[in-house]
Short mmCIF file of C-alpha atoms and ligand atoms in Angstrom, two decimals:
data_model
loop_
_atom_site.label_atom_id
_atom_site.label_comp_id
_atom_site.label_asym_id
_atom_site.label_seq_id
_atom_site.Cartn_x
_atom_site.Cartn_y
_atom_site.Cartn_z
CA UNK A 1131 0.00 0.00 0.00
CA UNK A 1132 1.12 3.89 -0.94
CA UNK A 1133 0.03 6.87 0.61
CA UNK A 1134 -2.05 7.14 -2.61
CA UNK A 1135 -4.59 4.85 -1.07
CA UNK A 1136 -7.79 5.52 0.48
CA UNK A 1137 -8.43 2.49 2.83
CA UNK A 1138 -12.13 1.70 3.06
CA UNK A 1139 -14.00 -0.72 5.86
CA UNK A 1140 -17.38 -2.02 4.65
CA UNK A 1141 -19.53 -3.04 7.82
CA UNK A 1142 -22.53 -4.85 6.28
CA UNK A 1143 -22.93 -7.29 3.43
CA UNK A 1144 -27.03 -7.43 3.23
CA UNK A 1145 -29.16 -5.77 0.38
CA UNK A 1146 -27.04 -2.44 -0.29
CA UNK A 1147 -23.80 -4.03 1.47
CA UNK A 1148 -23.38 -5.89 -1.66
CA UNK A 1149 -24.82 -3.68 -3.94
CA UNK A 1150 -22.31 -0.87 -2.77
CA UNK A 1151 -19.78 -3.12 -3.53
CA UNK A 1152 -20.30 -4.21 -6.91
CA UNK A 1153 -20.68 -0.30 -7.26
CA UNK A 1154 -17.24 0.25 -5.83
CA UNK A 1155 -15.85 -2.41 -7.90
CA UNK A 1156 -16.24 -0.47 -10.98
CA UNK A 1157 -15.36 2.84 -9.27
CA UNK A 1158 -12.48 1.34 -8.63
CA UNK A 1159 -11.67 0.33 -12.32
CA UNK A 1160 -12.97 4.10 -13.51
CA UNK A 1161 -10.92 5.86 -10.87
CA UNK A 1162 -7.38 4.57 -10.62
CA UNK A 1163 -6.32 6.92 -8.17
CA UNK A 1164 -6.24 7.71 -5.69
CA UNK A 1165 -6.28 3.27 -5.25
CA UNK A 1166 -9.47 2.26 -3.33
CA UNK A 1167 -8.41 -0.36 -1.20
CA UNK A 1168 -11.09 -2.60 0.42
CA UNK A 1169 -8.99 -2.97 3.82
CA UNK A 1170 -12.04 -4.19 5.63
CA UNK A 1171 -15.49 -6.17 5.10
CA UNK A 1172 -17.54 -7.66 7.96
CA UNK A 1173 -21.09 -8.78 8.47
CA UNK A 1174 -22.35 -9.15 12.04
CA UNK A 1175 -20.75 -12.80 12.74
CA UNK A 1176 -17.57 -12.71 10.01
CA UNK A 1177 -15.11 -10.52 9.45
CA UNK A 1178 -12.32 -10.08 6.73
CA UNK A 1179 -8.87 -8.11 6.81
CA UNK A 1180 -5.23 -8.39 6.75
CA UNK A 1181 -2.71 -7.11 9.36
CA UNK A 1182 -0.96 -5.19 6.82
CA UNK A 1183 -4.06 -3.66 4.91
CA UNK A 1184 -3.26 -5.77 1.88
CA UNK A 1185 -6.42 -4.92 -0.20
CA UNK A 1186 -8.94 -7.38 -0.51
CA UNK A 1187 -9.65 -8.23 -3.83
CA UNK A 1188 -13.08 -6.73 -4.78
CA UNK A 1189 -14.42 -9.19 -7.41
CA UNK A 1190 -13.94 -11.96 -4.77
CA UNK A 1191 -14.69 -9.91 -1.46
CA UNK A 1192 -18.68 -11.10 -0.42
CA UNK A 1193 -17.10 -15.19 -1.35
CA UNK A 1194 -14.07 -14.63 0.65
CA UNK A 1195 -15.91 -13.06 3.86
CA UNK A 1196 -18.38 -15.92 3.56
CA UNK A 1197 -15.43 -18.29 3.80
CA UNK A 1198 -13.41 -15.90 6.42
CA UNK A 1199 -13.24 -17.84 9.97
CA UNK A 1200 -12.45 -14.18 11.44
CA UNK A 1201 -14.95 -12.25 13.75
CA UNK A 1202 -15.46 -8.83 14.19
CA UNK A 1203 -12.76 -7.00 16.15
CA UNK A 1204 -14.95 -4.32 18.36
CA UNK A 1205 -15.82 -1.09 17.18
CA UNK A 1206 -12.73 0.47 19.24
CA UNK A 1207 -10.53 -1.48 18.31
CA UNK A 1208 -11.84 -1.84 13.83
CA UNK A 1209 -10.92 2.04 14.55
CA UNK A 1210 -7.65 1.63 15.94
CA UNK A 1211 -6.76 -0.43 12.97
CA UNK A 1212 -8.38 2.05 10.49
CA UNK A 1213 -5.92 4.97 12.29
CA UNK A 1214 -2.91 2.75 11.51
CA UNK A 1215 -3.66 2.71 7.83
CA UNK A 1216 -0.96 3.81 5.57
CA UNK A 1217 -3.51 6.15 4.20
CA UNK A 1218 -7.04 8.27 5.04
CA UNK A 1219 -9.44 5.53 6.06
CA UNK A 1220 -13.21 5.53 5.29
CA UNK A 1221 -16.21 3.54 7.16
CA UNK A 1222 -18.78 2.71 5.03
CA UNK A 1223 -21.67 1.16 7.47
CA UNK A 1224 -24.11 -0.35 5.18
CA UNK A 1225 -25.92 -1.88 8.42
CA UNK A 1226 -28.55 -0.60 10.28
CA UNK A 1227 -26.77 -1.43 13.86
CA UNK A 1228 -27.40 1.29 16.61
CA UNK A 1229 -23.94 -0.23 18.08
CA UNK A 1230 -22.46 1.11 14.84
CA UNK A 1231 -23.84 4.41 14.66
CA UNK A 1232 -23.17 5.10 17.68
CA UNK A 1233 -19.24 4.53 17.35
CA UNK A 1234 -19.23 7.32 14.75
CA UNK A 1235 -18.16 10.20 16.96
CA UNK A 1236 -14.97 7.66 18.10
CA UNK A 1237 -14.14 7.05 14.40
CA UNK A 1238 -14.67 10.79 13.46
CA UNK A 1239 -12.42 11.96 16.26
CA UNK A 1240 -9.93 9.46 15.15
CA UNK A 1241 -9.75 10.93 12.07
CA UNK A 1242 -11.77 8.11 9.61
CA UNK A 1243 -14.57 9.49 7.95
CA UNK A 1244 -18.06 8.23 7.65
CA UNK A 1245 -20.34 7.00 5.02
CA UNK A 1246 -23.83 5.55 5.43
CA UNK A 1247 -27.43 4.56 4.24
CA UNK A 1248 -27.90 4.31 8.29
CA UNK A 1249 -30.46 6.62 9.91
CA UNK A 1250 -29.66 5.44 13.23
CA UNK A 1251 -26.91 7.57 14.12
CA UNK A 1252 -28.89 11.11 12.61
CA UNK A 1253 -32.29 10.10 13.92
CA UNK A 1254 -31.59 8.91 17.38
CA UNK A 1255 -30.66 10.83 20.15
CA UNK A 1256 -29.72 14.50 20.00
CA UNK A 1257 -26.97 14.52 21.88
CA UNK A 1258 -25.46 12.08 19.64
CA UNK A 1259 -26.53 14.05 16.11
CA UNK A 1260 -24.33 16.80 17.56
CA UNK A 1261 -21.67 14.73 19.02
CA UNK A 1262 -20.91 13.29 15.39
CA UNK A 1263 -21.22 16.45 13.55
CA UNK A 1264 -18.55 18.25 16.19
CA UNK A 1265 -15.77 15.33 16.32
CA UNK A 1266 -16.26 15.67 12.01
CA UNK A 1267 -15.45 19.40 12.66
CA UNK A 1268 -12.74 18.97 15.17
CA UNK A 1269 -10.77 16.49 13.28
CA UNK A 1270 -12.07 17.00 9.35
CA UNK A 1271 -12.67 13.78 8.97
CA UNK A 1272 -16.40 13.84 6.84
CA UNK A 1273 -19.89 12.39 7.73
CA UNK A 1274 -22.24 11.74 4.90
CA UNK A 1275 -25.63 9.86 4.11
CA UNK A 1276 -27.49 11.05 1.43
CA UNK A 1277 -29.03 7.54 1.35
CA UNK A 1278 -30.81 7.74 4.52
CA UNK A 1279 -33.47 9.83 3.02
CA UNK A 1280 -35.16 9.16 -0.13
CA UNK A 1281 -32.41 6.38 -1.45
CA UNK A 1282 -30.05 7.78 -3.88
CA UNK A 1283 -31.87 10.73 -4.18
CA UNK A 1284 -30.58 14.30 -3.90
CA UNK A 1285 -32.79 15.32 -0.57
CA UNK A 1286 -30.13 15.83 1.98
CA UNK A 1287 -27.53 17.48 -0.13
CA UNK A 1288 -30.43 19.51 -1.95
CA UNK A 1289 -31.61 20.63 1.40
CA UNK A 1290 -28.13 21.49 2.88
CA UNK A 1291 -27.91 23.40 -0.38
CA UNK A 1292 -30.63 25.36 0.40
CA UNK A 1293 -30.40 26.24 3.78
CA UNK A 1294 -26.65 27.31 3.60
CA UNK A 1295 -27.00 29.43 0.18
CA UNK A 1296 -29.41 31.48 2.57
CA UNK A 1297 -32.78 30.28 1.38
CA UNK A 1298 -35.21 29.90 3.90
CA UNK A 1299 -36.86 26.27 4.07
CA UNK A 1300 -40.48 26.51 5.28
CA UNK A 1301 -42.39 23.00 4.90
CA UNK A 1302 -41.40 20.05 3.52
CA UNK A 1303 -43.88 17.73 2.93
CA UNK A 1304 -44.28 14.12 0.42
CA UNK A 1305 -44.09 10.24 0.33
CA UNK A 1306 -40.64 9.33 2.31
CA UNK A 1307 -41.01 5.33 2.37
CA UNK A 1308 -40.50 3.46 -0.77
CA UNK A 1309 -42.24 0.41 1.06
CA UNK A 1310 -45.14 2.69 1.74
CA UNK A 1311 -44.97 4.20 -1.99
CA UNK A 1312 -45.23 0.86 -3.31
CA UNK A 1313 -47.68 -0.41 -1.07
CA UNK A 1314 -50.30 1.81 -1.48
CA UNK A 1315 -49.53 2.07 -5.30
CA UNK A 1316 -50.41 -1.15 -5.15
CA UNK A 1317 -52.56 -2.00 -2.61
CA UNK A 1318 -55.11 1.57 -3.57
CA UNK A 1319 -54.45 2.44 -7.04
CA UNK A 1320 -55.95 5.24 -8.63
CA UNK A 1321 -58.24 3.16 -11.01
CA UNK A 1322 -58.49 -1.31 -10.20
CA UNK A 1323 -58.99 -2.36 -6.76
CA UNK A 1324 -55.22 -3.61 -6.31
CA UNK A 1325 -53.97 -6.33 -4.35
CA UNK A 1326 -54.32 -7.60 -0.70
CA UNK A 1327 -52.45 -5.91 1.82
CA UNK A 1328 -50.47 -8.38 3.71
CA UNK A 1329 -49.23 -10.02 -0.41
CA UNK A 1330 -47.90 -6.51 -1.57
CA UNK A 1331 -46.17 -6.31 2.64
CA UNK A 1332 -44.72 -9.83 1.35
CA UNK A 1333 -43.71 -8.43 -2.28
CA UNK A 1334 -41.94 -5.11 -0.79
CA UNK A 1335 -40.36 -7.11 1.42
CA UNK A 1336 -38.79 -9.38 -1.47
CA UNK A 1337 -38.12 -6.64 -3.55
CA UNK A 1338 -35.30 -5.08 -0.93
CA UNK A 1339 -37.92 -2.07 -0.17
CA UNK A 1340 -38.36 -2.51 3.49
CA UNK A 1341 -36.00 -2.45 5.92
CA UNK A 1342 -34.48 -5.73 7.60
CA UNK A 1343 -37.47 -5.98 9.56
CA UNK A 1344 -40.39 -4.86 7.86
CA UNK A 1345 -42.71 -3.69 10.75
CA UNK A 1346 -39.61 -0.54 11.03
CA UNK A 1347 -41.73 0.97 8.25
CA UNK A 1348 -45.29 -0.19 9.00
CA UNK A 1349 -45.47 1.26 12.21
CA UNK A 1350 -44.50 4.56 10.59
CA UNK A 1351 -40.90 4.82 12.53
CA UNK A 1352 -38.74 4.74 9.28
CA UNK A 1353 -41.03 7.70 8.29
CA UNK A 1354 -40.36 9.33 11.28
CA UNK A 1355 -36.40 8.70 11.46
CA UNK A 1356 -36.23 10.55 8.13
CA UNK A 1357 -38.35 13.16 9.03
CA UNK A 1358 -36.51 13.67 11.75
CA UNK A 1359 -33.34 14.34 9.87
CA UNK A 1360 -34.53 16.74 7.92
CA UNK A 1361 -36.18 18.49 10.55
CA UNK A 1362 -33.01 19.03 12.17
CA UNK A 1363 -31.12 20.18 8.60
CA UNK A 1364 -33.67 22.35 7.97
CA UNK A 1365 -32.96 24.18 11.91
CA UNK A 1366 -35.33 22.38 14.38
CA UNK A 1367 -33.67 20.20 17.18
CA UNK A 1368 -35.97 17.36 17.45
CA UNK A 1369 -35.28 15.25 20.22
CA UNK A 1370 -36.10 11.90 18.88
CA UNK A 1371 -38.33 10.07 16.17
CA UNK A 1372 -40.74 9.19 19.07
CA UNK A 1373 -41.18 13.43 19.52
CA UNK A 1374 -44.08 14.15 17.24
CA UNK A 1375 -46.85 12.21 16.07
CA UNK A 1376 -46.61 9.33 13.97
CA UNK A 1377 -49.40 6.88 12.95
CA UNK A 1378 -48.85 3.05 13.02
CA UNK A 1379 -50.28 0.58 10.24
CA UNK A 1380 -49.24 -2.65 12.86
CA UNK A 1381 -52.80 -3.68 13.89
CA UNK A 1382 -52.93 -3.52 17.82
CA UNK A 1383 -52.88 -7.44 18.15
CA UNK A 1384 -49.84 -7.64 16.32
CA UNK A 1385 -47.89 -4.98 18.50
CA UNK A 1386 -46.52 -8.27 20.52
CA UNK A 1387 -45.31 -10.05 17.88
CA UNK A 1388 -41.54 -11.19 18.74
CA UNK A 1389 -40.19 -11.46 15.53
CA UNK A 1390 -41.39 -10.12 11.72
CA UNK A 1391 -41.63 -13.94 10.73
CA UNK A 1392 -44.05 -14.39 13.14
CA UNK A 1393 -45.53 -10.94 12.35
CA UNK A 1394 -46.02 -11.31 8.48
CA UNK A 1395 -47.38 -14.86 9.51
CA UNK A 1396 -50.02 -13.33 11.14
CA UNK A 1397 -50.89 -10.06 9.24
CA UNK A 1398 -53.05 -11.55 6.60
CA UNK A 1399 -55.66 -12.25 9.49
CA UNK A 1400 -55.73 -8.06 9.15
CA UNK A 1401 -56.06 -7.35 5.75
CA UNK A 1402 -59.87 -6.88 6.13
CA UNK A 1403 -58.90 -4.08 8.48
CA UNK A 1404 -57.07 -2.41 5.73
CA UNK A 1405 -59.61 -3.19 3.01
CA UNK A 1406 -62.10 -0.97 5.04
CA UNK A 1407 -59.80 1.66 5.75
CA UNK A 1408 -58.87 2.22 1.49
CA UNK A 1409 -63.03 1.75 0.97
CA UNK A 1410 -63.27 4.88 3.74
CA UNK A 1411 -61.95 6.88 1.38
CA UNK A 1412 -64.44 6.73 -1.02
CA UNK A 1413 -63.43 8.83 -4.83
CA UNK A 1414 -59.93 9.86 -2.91
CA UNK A 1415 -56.83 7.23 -2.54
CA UNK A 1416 -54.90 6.93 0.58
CA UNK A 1417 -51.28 7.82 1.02
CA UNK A 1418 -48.77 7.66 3.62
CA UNK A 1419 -47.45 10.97 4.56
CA UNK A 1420 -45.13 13.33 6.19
CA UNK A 1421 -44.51 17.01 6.95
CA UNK A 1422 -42.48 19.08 8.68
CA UNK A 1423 -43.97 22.89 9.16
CA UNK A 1424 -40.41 24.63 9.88
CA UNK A 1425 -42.03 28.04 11.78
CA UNK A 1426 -44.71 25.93 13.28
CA UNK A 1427 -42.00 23.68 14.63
CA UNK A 1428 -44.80 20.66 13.47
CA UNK A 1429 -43.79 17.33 12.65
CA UNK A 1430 -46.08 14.71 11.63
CA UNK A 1431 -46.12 11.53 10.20
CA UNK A 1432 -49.30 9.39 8.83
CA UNK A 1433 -52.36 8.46 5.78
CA UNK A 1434 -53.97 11.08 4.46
CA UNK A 1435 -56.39 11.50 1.50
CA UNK A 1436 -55.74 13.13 -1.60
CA UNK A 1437 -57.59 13.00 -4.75
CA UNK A 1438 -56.50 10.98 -8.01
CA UNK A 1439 -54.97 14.03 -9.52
CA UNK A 1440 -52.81 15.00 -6.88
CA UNK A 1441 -48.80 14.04 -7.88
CA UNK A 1442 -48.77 12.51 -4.18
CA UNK A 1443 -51.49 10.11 -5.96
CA UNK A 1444 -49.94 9.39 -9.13
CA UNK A 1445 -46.78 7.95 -7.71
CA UNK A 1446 -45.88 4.64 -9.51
CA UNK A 1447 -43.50 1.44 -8.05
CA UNK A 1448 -41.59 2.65 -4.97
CA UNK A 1449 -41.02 5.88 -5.73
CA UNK A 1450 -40.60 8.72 -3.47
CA UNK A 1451 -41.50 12.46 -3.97
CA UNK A 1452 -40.24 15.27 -1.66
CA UNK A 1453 -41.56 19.02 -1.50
CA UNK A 1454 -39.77 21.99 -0.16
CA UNK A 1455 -41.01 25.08 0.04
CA UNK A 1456 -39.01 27.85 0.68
CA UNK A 1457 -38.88 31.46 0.32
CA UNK A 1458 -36.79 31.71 -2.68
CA UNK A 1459 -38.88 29.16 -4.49
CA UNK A 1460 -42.05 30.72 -3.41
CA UNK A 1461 -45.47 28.80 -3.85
CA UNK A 1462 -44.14 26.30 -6.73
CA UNK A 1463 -41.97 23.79 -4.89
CA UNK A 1464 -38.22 22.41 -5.46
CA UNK A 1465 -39.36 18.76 -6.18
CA UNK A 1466 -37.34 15.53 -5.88
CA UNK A 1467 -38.78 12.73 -7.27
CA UNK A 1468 -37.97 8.56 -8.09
CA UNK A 1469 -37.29 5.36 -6.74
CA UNK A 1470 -36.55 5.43 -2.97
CA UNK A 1471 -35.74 2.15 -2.05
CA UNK A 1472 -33.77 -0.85 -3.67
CA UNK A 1473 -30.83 -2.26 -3.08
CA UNK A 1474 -28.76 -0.23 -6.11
CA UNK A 1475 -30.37 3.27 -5.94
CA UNK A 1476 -29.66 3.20 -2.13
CA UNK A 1477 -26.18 1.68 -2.80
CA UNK A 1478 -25.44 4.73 -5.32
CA UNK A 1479 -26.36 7.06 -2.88
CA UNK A 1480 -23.47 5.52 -0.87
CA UNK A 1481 -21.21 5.19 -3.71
CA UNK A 1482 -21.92 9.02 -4.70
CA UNK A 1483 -20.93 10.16 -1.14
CA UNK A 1484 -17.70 8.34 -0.99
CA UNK A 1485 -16.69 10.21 -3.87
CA UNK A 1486 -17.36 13.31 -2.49
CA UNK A 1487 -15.40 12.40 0.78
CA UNK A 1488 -12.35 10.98 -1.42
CA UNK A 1489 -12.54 14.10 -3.08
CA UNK A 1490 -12.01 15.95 0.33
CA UNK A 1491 -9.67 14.45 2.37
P1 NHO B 811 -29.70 -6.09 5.32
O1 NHO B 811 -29.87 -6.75 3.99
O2 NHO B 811 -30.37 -6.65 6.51
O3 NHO B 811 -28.12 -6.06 5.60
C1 NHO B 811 -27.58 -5.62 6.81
C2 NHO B 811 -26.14 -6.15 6.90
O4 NHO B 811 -25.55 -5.57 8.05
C3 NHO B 811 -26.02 -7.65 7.05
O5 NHO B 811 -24.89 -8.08 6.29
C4 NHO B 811 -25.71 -7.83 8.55
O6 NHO B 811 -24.94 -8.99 8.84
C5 NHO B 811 -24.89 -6.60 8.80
N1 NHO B 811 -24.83 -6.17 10.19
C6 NHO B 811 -25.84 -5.88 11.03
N2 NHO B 811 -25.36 -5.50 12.23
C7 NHO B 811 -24.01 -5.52 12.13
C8 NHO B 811 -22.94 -5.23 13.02
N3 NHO B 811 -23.18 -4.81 14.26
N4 NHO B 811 -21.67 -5.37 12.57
C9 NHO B 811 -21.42 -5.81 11.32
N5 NHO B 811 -22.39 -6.08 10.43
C10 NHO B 811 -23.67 -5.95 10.83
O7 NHO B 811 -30.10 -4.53 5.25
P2 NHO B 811 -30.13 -3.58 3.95
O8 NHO B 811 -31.44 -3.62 3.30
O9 NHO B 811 -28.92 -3.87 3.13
O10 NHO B 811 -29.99 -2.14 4.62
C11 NHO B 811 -28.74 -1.68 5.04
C12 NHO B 811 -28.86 -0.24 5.52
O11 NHO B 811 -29.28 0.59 4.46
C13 NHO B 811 -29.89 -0.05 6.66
O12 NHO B 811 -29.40 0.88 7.59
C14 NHO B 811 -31.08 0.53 5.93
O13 NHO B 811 -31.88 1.36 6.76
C15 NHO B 811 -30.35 1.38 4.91
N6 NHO B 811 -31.18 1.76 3.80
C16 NHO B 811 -31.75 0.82 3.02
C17 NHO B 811 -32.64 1.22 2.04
C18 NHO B 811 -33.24 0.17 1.14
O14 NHO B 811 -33.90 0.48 0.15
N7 NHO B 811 -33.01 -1.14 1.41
C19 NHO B 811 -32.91 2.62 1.92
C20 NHO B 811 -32.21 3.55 2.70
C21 NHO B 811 -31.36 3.10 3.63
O15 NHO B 811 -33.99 4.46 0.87
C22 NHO B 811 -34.13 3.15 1.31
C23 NHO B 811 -35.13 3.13 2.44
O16 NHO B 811 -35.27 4.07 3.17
C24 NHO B 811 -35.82 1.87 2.62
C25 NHO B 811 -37.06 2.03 3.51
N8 NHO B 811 -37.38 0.74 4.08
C26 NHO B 811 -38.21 2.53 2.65
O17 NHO B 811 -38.22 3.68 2.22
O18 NHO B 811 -39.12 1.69 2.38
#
C-alpha cells in the first residue's frame, strides 16, 4: 500500500452491502487513483482483513468473507486499525446497527470518515446528532448519508444546499417510504382495486424495499427517522423520532409479535382491516405521509387523503416524492422525485458520497 490509497472498511454485506460493492468495484476500475483499497469487510458474525491492509480483492470480497473464519474486532478497536492505515481511512456502514452508529463520533475523532445509508446515528438521540457532527469538525474527517433519506436521491444534499446558500426552508412535505410508496400504489391504485395488503407487505419485502425488519416501516418509525433528519437540517432540534406524532399501520394485536416472521405470519388475518380503511376513502386514494412545518416547529407523520390528480397520488413502483417550500422558491416547490428504495439506488447514494469524501480528504 502507498500513501495514494484511500483504505475503506465495509460493515454490512445485506441488500445495499453488496450492492455498494459491486458499485465500488467499478469505481475502482474508472478511478485509478487515488487506489481504493477494500482494507475491511464484515457482516455481524464474520469478518475479513489483513494485518498489513493488503487490499482485498473486490471481485472476490462477499465469497471470501463468507469463507473468512475471522470475527469482528470491536468497534474500538476496527478504529484503531483504520488509524494505523498507511492512508485516510473511510467507514462505510451499510448496516442498520445502533452499536455502529453510535461509534461514529470515536471514528470521526480518530480521524476516519463516515459514510452511510444508516439513519440510526442522525435520527436517534440528539446529543449524539451533535456529538458526530462536532468530532467531524474537530478532526475533518467527513460524515455523509445522502441515502438515509429518499435512497439515492438528492434530498439531503439539496436541502443542505438550500439552507446554507441562505434560502429559507419553510415545509417540507411528500411520500418518504418506498415500502409505503409501493404499497399503497399497489394495494389503492388510482383506477383497479389492487392487491391484498399483507401479499404486496410480502412483495416489498422481497423486492429489498423494506428495511431488515419490515414492521420498522409499518409502524411509521422509518417515516419518522427521516423526518426527523430533515427536521433538524432544515434548523429544528428534534429530540427523537418518538417526539411528534406518527401513525402506526401494525394492527394492535400484532404490536406483541416477537419477531417479523411471526408478524407477516399473522398479518393476513388483518387485511380486512385495511380493506375498510382504502373503501373509507371513497373517490380519494390513501397515502402515507409526512410534513415538517419549519415556523410551526410541526412534525407529523401518517395516511392522508388526496384525490387521483394529486402528484402525491400518481406515484408509480416505490417511488418517493419530496416538496420543499421555501422562500426563494415561493409557492411552486423544489421537487425531488424517483425510486426510494432498492438495493442499487440506495447503494449509489453511498457510492456518490464516498466520492465526495475521497474528493475531500
Ligand atoms: P440487510 O440486507 O439486513 O443487511 C444488513 C447487513 O448488516 C447484514 O450483512 C448484517 O450482517 C450486517 N450487520 C448488522 N449488524 C451488524 C454489526 N453490528 N456489525 C457488522 N455487520 C452488521 O439490510 P439492507 O437492506 O442492506 O440495509 C442496510 C442499511 O441501508 C440499513 O441501515 C437501511 O436502513 C439502509 N437503507 C436501506 C434502504 C433500502 O432500500 N433497502 C434505503 C435507505 C437506507 O432508501 C431506502 C429506504 O429508506 C428503505 C425504507 N425501508 C423505505 O423507504 O421503504
Amino acid at each position: 500500500a502507498t500513501t495514494n490509497s484511500v483504505f475503506i472498511a465495509v460493515i454490512g454485506a445485506g441488500g445495499v452491502g453488496k450492492c455498494f460493492l459491486s458499485q465500488l468495484r467499478d469505481l475502482a476500475v474508472r478511478r485509478p487513483s487515488p487506489k481504493l483499497n477494500l482494507c475491511y469487510i464484515a457482516t455481524s458474525r464474520k469478518a475479513l482483513y489483513n494485518d498489513d491492509y493488503a487490499a482485498i480483492n473486490l471481485d472476490t470480497a462477499v465469497d471470501a468473507l463468507a469463507a473468512s473464519t475471522k470475527t469482528p474486532p470491536s468497534l474500538p478497536d476496527l478504529v484503531t486499525y483504520l488509524t494505523k492505515a498507511p492512508g485516510k481511512a473511510i467507514i462505510v456502514d451499510n448496516t442498520s446497527s445502533q452499536d455502529v452508529a453510535e461509534a461514529y463520533p470515536t471514528a470521526l475523532k480518530a480521524g476516519v470518515s463516515v459514510v452511510t445509508p444508516n439513519k440510526k446515528a442522525f435520527s436517534g438521540s440528539y446529543k449524539l446528532w451533535q456529538d458526530i457532527f462536532q468530532a467531524s469538525a474537530a478532526s475533518g474527517a467527513k460524515v455523509y448519508h445522502e441515502s438515509s433519506v429518499g435512497a439515492g436521491l438528492p434530498v439531503i444534499s439539496t436541502l443542505k444546499d438550500l439552507v446554507e446558500t441562505g434560502d429559507e426552508v419553510t415545509k417540507i412535505e411528500g411520500v418518504f417510504s418506498g415500502t409505503m410508496s409501493f404499497l399503497f400504489n399497489s394495494f389503492a391504485p388510482v383506477s383497479g382495486s389492487g392487491g391484498k395488503w399483507s401479499e404486496e407487505v410480502n412483495k416489498a419485502k422481497a423486492l429489498g424495499y423494506t428495511e431488515p425488519d419490515p414492521r420498522d416501516d409499518l409502524n411509521g418509525l422509518d417515516v419518522a427517522r427521516k423526518l426527523t433528519i430533515l427536521a433538524r437540517l432544515a434548523g429544528l432540534p428534534v429530540e427523537s423520532p418518538t417526539a411528534f406524532p406518527v401513525e402506526s399501520l401494525i394492527p394492535k394485536e400484532l404490536e406483541s409479535c416477537s419477531s417479523g416472521d411471526e408478524f407477516m405470519e399473522k398479518l393476513p388475518n388483518f387485511d380486512q382491516q385495511m380493506e375498510e380503511r382504502k373503501a373509507s376513502a371513497g373517490d380519494k386514494v390513501i397515502r402515507f405521509v409526512g410534513s415538517i412545518d419549519v415556523g410551526a416547529k410541526d412534525v407529523k407523520v401518517g395516511l392522508q387523503t388526496f384525490d387521483a390528480s394529486h402528484p402525491i397520488a400518481a406515484l408509480k413502483g416505490s417511488d418517493n416524492i419530496i416538496s420543499f417550500y421555501t422562500k426563494r422558491y415561493g409557492s411552486n416547490p423544489l421537487i425531488v422525485q424517483g425510486a426510494g428504495a432498492g438495493g442499487d439506488v440506495t447503494a449509489m447514494g453511498v457510492t456518490a458520497d464516498l466520492i465526495k469524501v475521497i474528493g475531500q480528504i
